[in-house]
mmCIF file of C-alpha atoms in Angstrom:
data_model
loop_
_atom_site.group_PDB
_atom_site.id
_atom_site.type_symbol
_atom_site.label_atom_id
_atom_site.label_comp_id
_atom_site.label_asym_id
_atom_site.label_seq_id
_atom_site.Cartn_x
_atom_site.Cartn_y
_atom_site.Cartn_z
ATOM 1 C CA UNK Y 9 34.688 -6.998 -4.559
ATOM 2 C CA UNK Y 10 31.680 -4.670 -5.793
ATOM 3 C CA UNK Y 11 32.786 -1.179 -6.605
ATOM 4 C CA UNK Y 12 29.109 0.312 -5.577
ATOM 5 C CA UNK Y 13 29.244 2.223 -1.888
ATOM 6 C CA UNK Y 14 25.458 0.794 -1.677
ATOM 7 C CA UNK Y 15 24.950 -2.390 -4.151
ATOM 8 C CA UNK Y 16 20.946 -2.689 -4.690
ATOM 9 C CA UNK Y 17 20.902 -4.612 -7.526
ATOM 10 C CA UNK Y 18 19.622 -7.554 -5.196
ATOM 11 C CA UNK Y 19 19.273 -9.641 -1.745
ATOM 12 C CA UNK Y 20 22.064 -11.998 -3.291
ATOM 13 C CA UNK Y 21 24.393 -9.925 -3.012
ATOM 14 C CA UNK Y 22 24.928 -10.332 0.401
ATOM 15 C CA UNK Y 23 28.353 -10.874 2.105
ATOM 16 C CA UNK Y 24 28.147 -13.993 4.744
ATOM 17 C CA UNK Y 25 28.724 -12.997 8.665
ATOM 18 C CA UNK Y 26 31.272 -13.852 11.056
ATOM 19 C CA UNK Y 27 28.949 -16.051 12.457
ATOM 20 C CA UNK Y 28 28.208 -17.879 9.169
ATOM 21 C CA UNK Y 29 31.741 -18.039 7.972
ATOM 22 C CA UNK Y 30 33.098 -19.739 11.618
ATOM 23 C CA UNK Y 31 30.260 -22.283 10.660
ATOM 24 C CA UNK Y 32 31.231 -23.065 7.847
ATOM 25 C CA UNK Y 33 35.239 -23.080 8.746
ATOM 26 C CA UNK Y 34 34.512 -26.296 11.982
ATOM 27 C CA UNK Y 35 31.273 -27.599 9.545
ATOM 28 C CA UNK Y 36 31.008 -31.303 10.376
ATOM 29 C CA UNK Y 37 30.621 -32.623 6.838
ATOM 30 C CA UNK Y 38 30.226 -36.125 4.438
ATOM 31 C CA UNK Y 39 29.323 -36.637 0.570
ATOM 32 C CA UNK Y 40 26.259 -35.597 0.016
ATOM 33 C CA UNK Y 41 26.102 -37.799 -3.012
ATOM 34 C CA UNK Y 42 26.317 -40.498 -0.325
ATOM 35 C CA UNK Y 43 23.506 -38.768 1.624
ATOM 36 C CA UNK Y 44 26.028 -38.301 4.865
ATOM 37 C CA UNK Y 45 26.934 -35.139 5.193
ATOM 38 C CA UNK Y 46 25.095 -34.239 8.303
ATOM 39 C CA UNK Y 47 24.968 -30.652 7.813
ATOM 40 C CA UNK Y 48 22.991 -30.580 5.087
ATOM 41 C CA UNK Y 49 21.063 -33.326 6.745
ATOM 42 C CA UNK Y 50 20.351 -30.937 9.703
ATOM 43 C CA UNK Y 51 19.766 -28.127 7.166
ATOM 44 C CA UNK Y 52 16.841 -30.237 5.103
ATOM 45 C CA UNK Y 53 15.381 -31.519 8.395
ATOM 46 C CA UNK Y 54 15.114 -27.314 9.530
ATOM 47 C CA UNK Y 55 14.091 -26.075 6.555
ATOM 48 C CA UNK Y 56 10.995 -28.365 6.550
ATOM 49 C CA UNK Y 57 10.276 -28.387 10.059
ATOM 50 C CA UNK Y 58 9.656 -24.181 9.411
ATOM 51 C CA UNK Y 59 7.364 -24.354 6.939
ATOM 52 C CA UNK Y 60 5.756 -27.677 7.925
ATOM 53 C CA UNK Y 61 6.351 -29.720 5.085
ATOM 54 C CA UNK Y 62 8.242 -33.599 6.019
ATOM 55 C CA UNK Y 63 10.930 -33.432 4.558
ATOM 56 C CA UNK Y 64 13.619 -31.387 2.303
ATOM 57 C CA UNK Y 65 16.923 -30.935 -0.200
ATOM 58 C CA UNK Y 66 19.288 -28.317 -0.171
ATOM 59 C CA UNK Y 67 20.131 -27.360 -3.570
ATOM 60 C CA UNK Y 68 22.643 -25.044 -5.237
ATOM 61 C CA UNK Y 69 20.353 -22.546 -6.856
ATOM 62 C CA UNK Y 70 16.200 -21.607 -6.456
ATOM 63 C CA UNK Y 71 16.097 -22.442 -9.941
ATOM 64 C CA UNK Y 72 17.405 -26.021 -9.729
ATOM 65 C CA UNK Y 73 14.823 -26.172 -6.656
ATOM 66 C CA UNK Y 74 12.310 -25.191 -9.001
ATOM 67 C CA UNK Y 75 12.804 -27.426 -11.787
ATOM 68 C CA UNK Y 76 13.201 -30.232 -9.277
ATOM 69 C CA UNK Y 77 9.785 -29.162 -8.013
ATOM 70 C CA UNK Y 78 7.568 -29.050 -11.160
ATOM 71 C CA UNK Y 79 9.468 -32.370 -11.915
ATOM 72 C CA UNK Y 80 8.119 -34.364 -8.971
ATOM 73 C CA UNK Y 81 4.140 -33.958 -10.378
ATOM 74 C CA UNK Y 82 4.706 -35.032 -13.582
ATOM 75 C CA UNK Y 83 4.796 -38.443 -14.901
ATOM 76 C CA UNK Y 84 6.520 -37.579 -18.315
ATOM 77 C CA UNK Y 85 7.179 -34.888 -21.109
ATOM 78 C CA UNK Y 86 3.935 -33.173 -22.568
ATOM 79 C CA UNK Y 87 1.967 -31.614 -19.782
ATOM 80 C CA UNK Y 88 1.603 -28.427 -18.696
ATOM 81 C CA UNK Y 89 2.084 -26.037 -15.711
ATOM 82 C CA UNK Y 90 -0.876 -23.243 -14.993
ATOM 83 C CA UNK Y 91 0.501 -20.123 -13.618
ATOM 84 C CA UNK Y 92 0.655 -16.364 -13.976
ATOM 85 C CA UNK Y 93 2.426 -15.107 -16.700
ATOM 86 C CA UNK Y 94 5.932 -13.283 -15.963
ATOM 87 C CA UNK Y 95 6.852 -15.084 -12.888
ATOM 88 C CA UNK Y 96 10.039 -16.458 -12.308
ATOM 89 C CA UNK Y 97 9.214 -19.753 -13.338
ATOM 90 C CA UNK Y 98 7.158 -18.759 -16.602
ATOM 91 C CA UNK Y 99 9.787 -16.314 -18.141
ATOM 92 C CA UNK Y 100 13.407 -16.568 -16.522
ATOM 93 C CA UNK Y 101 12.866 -20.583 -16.317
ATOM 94 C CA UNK Y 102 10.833 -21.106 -19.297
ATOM 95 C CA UNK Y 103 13.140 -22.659 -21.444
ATOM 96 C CA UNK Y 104 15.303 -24.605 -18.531
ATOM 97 C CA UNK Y 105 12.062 -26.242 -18.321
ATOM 98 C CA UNK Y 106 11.180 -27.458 -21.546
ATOM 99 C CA UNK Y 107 15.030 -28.079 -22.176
ATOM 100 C CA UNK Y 108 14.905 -30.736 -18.999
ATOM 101 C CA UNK Y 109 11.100 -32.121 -18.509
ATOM 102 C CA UNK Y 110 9.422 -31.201 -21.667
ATOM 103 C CA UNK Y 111 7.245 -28.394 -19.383
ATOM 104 C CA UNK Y 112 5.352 -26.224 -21.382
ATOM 105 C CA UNK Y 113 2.490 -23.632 -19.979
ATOM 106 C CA UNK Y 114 -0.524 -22.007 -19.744
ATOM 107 C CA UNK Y 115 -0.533 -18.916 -18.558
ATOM 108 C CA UNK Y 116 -3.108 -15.753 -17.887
ATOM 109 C CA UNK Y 117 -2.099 -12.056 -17.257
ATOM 110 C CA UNK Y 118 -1.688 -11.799 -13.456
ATOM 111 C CA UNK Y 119 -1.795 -7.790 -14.013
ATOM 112 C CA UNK Y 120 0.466 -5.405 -11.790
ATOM 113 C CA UNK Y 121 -0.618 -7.221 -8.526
ATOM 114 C CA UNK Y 122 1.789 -10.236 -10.405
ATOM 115 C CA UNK Y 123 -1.070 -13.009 -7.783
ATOM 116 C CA UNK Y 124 -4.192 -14.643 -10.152
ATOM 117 C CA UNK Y 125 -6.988 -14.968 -8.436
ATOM 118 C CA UNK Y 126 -9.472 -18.387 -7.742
ATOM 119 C CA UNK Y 127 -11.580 -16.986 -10.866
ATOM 120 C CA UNK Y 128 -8.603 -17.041 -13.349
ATOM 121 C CA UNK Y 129 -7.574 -20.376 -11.944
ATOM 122 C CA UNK Y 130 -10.488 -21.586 -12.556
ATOM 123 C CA UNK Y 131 -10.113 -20.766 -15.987
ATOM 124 C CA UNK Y 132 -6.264 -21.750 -16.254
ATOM 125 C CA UNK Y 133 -7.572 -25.017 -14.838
ATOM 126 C CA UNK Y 134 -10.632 -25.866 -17.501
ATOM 127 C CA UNK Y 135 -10.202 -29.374 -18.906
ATOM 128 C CA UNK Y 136 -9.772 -29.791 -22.491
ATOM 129 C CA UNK Y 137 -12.709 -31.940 -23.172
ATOM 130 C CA UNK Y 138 -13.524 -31.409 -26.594
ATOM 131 C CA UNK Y 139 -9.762 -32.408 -27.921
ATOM 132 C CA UNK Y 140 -8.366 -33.977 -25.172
ATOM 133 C CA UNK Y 141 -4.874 -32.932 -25.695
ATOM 134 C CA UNK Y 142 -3.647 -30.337 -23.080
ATOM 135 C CA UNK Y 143 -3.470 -31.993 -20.263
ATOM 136 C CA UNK Y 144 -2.662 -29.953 -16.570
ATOM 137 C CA UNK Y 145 -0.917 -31.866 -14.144
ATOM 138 C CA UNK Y 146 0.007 -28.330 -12.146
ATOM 139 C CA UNK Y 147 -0.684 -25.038 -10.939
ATOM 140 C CA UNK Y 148 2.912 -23.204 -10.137
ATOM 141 C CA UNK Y 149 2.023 -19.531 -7.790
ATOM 142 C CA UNK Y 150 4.397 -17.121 -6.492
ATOM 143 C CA UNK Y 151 4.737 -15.307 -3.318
ATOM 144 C CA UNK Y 152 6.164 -12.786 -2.986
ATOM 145 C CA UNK Y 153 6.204 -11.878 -6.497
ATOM 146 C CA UNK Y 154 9.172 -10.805 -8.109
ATOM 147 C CA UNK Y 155 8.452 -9.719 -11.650
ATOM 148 C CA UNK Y 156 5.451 -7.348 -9.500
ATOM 149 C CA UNK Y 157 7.932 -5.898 -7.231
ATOM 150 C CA UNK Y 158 7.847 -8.041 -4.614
ATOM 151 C CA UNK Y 159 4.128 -7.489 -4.159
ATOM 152 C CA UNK Y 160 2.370 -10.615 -1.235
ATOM 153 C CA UNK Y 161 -0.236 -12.859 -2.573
ATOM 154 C CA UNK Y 162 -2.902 -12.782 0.381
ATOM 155 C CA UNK Y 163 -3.104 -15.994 2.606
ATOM 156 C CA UNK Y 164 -6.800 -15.667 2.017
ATOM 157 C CA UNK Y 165 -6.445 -15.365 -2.075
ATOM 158 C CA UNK Y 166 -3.806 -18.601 -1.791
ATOM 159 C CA UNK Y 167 -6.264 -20.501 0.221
ATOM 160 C CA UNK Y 168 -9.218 -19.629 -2.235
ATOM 161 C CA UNK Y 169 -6.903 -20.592 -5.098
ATOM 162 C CA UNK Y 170 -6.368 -23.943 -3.081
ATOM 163 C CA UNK Y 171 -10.021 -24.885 -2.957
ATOM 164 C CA UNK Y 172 -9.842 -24.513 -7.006
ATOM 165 C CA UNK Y 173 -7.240 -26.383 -7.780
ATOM 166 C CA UNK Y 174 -8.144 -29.167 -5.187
ATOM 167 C CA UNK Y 175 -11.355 -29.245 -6.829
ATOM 168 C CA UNK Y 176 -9.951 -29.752 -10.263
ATOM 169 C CA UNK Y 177 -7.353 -32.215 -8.671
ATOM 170 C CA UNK Y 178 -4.518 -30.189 -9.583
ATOM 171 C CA UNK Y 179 -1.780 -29.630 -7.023
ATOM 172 C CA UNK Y 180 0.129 -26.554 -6.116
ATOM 173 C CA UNK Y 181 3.851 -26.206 -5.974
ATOM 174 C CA UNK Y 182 5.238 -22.657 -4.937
ATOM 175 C CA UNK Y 183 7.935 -20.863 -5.811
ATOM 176 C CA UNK Y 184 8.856 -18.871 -1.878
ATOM 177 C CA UNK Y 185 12.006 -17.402 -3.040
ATOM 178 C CA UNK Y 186 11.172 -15.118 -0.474
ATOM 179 C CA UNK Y 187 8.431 -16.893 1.377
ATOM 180 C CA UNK Y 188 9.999 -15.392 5.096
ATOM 181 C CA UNK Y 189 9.768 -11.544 3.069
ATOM 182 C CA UNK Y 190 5.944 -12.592 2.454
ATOM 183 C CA UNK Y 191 5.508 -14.338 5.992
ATOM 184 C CA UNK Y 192 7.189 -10.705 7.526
ATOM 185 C CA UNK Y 193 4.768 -8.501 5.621
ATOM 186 C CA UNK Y 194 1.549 -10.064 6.459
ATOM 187 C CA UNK Y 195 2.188 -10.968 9.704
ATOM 188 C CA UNK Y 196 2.141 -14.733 9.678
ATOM 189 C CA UNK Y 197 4.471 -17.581 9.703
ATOM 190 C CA UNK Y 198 5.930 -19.161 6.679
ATOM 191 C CA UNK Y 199 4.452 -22.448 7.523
ATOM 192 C CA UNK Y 200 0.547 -20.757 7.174
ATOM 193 C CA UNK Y 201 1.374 -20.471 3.527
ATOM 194 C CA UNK Y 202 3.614 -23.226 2.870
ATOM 195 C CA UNK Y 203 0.290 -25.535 4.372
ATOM 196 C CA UNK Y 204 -1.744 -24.391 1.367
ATOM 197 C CA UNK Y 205 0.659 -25.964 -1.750
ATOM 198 C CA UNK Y 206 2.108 -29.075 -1.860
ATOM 199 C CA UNK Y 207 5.775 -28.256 -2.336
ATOM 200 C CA UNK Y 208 7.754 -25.590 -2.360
ATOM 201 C CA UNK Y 209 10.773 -23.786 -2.674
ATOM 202 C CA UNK Y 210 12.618 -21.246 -0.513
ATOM 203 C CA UNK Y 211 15.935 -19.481 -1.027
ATOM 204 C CA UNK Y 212 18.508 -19.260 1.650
ATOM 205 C CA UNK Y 213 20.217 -17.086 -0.210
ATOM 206 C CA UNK Y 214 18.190 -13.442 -0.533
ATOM 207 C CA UNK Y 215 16.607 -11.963 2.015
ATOM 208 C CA UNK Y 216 17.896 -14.711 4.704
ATOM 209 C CA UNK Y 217 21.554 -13.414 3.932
ATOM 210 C CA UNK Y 218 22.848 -17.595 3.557
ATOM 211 C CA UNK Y 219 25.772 -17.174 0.493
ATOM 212 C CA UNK Y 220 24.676 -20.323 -1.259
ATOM 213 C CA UNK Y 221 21.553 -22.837 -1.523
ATOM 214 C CA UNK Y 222 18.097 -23.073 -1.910
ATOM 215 C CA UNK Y 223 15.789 -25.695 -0.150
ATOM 216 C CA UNK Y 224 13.080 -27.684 -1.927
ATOM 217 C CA UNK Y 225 10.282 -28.819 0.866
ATOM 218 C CA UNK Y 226 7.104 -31.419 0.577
ATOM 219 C CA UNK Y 227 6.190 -34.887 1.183
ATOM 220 C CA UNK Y 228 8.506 -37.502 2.155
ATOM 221 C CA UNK Y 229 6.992 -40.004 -0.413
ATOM 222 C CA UNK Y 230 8.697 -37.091 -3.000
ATOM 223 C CA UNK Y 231 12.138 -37.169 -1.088
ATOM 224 C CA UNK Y 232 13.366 -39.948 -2.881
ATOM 225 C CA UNK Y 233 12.723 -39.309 -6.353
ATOM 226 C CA UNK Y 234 13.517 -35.439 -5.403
ATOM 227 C CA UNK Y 235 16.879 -36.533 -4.647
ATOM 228 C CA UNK Y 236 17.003 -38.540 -7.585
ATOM 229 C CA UNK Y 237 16.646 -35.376 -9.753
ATOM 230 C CA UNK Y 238 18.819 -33.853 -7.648
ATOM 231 C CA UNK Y 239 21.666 -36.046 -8.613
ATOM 232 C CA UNK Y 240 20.154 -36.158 -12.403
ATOM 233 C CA UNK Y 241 20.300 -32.393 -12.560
ATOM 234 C CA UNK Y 242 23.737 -31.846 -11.154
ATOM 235 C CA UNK Y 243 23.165 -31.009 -7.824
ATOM 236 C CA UNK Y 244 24.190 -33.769 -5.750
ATOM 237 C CA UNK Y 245 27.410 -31.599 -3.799
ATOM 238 C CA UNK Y 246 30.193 -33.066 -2.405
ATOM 239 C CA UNK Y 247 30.991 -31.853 1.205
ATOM 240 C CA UNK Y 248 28.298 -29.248 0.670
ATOM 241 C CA UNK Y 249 27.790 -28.901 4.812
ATOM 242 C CA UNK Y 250 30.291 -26.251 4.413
ATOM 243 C CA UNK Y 251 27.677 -24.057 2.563
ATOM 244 C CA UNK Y 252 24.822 -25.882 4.448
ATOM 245 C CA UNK Y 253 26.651 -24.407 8.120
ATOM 246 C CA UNK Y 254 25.772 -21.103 7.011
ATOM 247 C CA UNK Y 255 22.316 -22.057 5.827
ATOM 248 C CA UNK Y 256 21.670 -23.346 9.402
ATOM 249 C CA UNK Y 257 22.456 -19.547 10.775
ATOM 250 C CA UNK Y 258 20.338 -17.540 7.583
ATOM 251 C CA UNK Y 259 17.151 -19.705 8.856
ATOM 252 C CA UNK Y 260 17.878 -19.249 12.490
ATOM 253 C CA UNK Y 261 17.960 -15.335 11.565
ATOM 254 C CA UNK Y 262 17.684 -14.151 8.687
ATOM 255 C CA UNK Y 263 13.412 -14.233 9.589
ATOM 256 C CA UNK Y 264 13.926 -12.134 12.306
ATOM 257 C CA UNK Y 265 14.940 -8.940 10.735
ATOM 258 C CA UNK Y 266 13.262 -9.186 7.240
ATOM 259 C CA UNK Y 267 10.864 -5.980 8.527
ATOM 260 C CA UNK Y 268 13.755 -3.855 8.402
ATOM 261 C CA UNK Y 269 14.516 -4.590 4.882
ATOM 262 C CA UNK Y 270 10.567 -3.534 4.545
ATOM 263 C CA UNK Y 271 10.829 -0.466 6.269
ATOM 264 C CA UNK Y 272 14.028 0.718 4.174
ATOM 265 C CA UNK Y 273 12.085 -0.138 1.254
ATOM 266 C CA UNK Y 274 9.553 2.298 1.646
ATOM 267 C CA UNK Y 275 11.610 4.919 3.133
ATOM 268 C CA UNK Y 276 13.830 4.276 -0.233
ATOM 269 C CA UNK Y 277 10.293 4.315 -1.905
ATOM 270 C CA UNK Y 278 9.166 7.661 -0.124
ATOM 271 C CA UNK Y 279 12.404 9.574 -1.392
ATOM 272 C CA UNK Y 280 12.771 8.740 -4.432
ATOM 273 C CA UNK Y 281 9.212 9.606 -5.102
ATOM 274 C CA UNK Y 282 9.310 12.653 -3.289
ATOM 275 C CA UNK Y 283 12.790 13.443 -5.639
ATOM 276 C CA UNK Y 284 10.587 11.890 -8.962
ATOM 277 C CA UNK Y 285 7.208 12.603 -8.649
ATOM 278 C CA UNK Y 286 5.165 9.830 -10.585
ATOM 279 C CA UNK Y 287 8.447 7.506 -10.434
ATOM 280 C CA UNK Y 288 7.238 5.145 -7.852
ATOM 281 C CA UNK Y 289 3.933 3.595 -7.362
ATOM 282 C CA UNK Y 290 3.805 2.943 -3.477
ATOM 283 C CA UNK Y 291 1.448 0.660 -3.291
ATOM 284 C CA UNK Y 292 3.328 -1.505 -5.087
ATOM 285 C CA UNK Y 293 6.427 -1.611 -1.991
ATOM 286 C CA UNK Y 294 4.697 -4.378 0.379
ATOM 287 C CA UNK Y 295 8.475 -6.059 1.162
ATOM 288 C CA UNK Y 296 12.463 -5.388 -0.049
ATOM 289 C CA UNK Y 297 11.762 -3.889 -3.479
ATOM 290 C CA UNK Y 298 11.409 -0.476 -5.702
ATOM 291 C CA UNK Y 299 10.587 -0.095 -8.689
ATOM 292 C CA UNK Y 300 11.525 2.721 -10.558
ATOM 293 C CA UNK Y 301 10.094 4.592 -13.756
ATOM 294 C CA UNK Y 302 12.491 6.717 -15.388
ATOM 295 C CA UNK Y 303 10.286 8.397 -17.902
ATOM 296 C CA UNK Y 304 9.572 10.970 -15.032
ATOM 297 C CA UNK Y 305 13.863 11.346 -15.074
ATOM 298 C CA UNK Y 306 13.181 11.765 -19.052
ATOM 299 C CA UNK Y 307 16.281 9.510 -18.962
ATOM 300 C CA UNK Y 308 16.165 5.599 -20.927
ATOM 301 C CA UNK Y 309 16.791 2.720 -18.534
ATOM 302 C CA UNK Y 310 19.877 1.716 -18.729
ATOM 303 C CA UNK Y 311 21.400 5.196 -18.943
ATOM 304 C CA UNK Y 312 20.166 5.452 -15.449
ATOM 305 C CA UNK Y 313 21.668 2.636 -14.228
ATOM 306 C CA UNK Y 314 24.873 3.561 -15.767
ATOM 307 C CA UNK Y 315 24.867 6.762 -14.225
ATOM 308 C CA UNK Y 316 23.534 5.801 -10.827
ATOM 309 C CA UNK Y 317 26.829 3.073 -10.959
ATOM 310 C CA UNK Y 318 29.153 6.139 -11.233
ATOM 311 C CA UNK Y 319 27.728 7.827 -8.010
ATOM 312 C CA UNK Y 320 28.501 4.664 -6.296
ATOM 313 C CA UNK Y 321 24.842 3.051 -6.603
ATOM 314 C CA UNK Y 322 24.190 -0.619 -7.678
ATOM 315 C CA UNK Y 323 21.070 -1.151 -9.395
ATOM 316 C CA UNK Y 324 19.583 -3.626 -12.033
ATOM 317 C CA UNK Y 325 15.805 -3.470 -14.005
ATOM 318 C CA UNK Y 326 13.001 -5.811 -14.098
ATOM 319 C CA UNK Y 327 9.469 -5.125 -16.200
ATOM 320 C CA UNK Y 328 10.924 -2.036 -17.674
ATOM 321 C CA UNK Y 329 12.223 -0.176 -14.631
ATOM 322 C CA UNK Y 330 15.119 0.248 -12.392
ATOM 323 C CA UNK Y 331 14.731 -2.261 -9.811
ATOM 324 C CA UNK Y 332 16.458 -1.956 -5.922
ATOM 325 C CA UNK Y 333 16.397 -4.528 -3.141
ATOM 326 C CA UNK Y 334 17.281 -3.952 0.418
ATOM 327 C CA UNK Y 335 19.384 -6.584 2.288
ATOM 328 C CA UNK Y 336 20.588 -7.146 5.165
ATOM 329 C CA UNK Y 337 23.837 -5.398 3.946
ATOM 330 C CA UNK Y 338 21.907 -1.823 3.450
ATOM 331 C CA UNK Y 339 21.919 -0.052 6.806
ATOM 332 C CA UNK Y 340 20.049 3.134 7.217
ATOM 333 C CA UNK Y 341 23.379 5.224 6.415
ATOM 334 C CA UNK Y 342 23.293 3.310 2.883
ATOM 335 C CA UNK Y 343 20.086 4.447 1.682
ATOM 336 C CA UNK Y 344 20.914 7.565 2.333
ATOM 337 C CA UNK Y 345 23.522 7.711 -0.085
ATOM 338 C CA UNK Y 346 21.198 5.888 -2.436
ATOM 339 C CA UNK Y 347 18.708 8.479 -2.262
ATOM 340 C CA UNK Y 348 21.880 11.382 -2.188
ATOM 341 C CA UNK Y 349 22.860 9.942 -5.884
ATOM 342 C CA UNK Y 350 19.018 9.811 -6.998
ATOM 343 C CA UNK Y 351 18.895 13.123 -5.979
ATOM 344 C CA UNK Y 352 22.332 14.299 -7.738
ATOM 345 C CA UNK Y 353 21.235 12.402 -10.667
ATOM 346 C CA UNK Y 354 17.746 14.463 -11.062
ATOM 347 C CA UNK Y 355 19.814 17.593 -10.037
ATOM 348 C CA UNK Y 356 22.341 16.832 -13.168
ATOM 349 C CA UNK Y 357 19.481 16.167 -15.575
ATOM 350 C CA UNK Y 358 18.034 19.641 -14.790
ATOM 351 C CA UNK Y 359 21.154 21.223 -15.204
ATOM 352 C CA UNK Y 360 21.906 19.895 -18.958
ATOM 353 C CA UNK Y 361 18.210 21.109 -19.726
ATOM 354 C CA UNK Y 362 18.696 24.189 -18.553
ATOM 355 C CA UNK Y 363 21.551 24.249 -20.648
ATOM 356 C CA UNK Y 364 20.510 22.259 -23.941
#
């Protein structure tokens, strides 16, 4: 069990409902290596039918749905993926990657928005005529994106993006981690985006509050070699409708009330920056995330986590900062006590520099 009163290190860390764990308890299950379990089947069937794609496979982990993903377009080692740099797939995955399909990328600085734009695609995308060697067979976006604090990529920029890479005859797989968190935001349904790539990934397991999985979606001409790299990467489960049953409830739900993760967010966002002036950049809270500078605490990183930990607040860091995710776990009373400890911590600094 977590020691933290309010653990905002992340939307996995989220403790599976009543509802979900009676699922899973009377789950009708099979082998999933045998393709039976009927569960998952139901699950895979869902999970495409919501973001219109024709078919699916439930998978342990977003990054196995990932790899699986960028797998599908290529024909063999020695291509590459165009993407942002410092997404998910392009620094956490990087090396899973190249360790299991010989992926290597090219990549352009996305900025603090963490979305490239048709222009820079355009670029990513430019043959290599004169040599002939670097050779594109993808274009890997993110949304919403992580590494920029959660931050939406328009449906508008996406779709101009789309035209680019159709053009150049490059196709589009997405990482949707939190694809609902991104739907929520702008006011649109997961499918709108999902319509503009050609496969994608979503995780049951953040924001939609599932313990365990993450679905790959696209074509149903991909389903078969999908689940061949499924089994080829480990992730062919055994009665894995026990994990699927709570799956079924996260997508049922979990959409539903992703706004109220939002609004936390920013009224997390508001107080600490109202505590730290110059700590948090607003504009930068569109979904479940804050980012947090310390320099304005005139305390190093991971001295404030460590002392934010011993007031009974989980946090992690991403892109230098102190990083904090609402979840469906973090009530209004929670960040409360979040913001209680960020003040208490600002209120102890000042107190050893009056004193130094």
């Amino acid at each position: 069990m977590s020691s933290f009163r309010v653990d905002l290190r992340s939307d996995t860390v989220t403790k599976p409902s009543g509802a979900m764990r009676r699922a899973m308890a009377e789950a009708d299950v099979g082998d999933d290596w045998y393709d039976d379990d009927p569960t998952v089947n139901l699950l895979q069937e869902r999970c495409a039918e919501a973001v219109g794609k024709e078919a699916g496979a439930f998978l342990p982990t977003g990054t196995m749905a990932n790899q699986i993903g960028l797998r599908l377009h290529f024909s063999g080692p020695g291509h590459l993926v165009a993407a942002a740099a410092g997404l998910h797939v392009t620094s956490v995955e990087v090396m899973t990657a190249a360790a299991l399909a010989g992926i290597a990328y090219r990549t352009v600085d996305a900025g603090a928005r963490g979305w490239i734009d048709a222009q820079q695609v355009g670029q990513l995308l430019e043959p290599d005529e004169f040599y002939g060697v670097e050779v594109i067979d993808l274009l890997s976006v993110e949304n919403t994106v992580g590494g920029a604090g959660g931050r939406v990529m328009p449906l508008e920029e996406l779709r101009a993006v789309r035209k680019v890479a159709n053009d150049a005859g490059v196709p589009i797989h997405l990482d949707g981690a939190r694809i609902f968190n991104a739907a929520a935001a702008a006011g649109i349904d997961a499918a709108d985006i999902a319509a503009e790539v050609d496969t994608l990934m979503f995780c049951l397991s953040k924001g939609l509050g599932a313990p365990i999985g993450s679905v790959l979606c696209g074509p149903a001409e991909m389903a078969s070699e999908a689940r061949r790299l499924k089994i080829l990467y480990g992730g062919a489960w055994r009665q894995a409708g026990i994990v699927a049953a709570a799956g079924l409830i996260a997508l049922e739900e979990g959409p539903k009330r992703l706004h109220e993760d939002h609004e936390r967010a920013r009224r997390l966002a508001e107080g600490v920056a109202e505590i730290l002036p110059g700590a948090v950049d607003l504009e930068q809270v569109e979904t479940n995330m804050v980012f947090v500078d310390t320099e304005a605490l005139g305390m190093s990183l991971l001295e404030t986590i460590d002392r934010l930990a011993t007031l009974g607040v989980g946090v992690t860091h991403s892109g230098g900062k102190v990083r904090m995710v609402t979840h469906l776990d973090i009530d209004d009373a929670g960040i409360g006590v979040a913001l209680d400890a960020w003040r208490g911590l600002a209120a102890e600094v000042n107190r050893e520099g009056e004193t130094a």
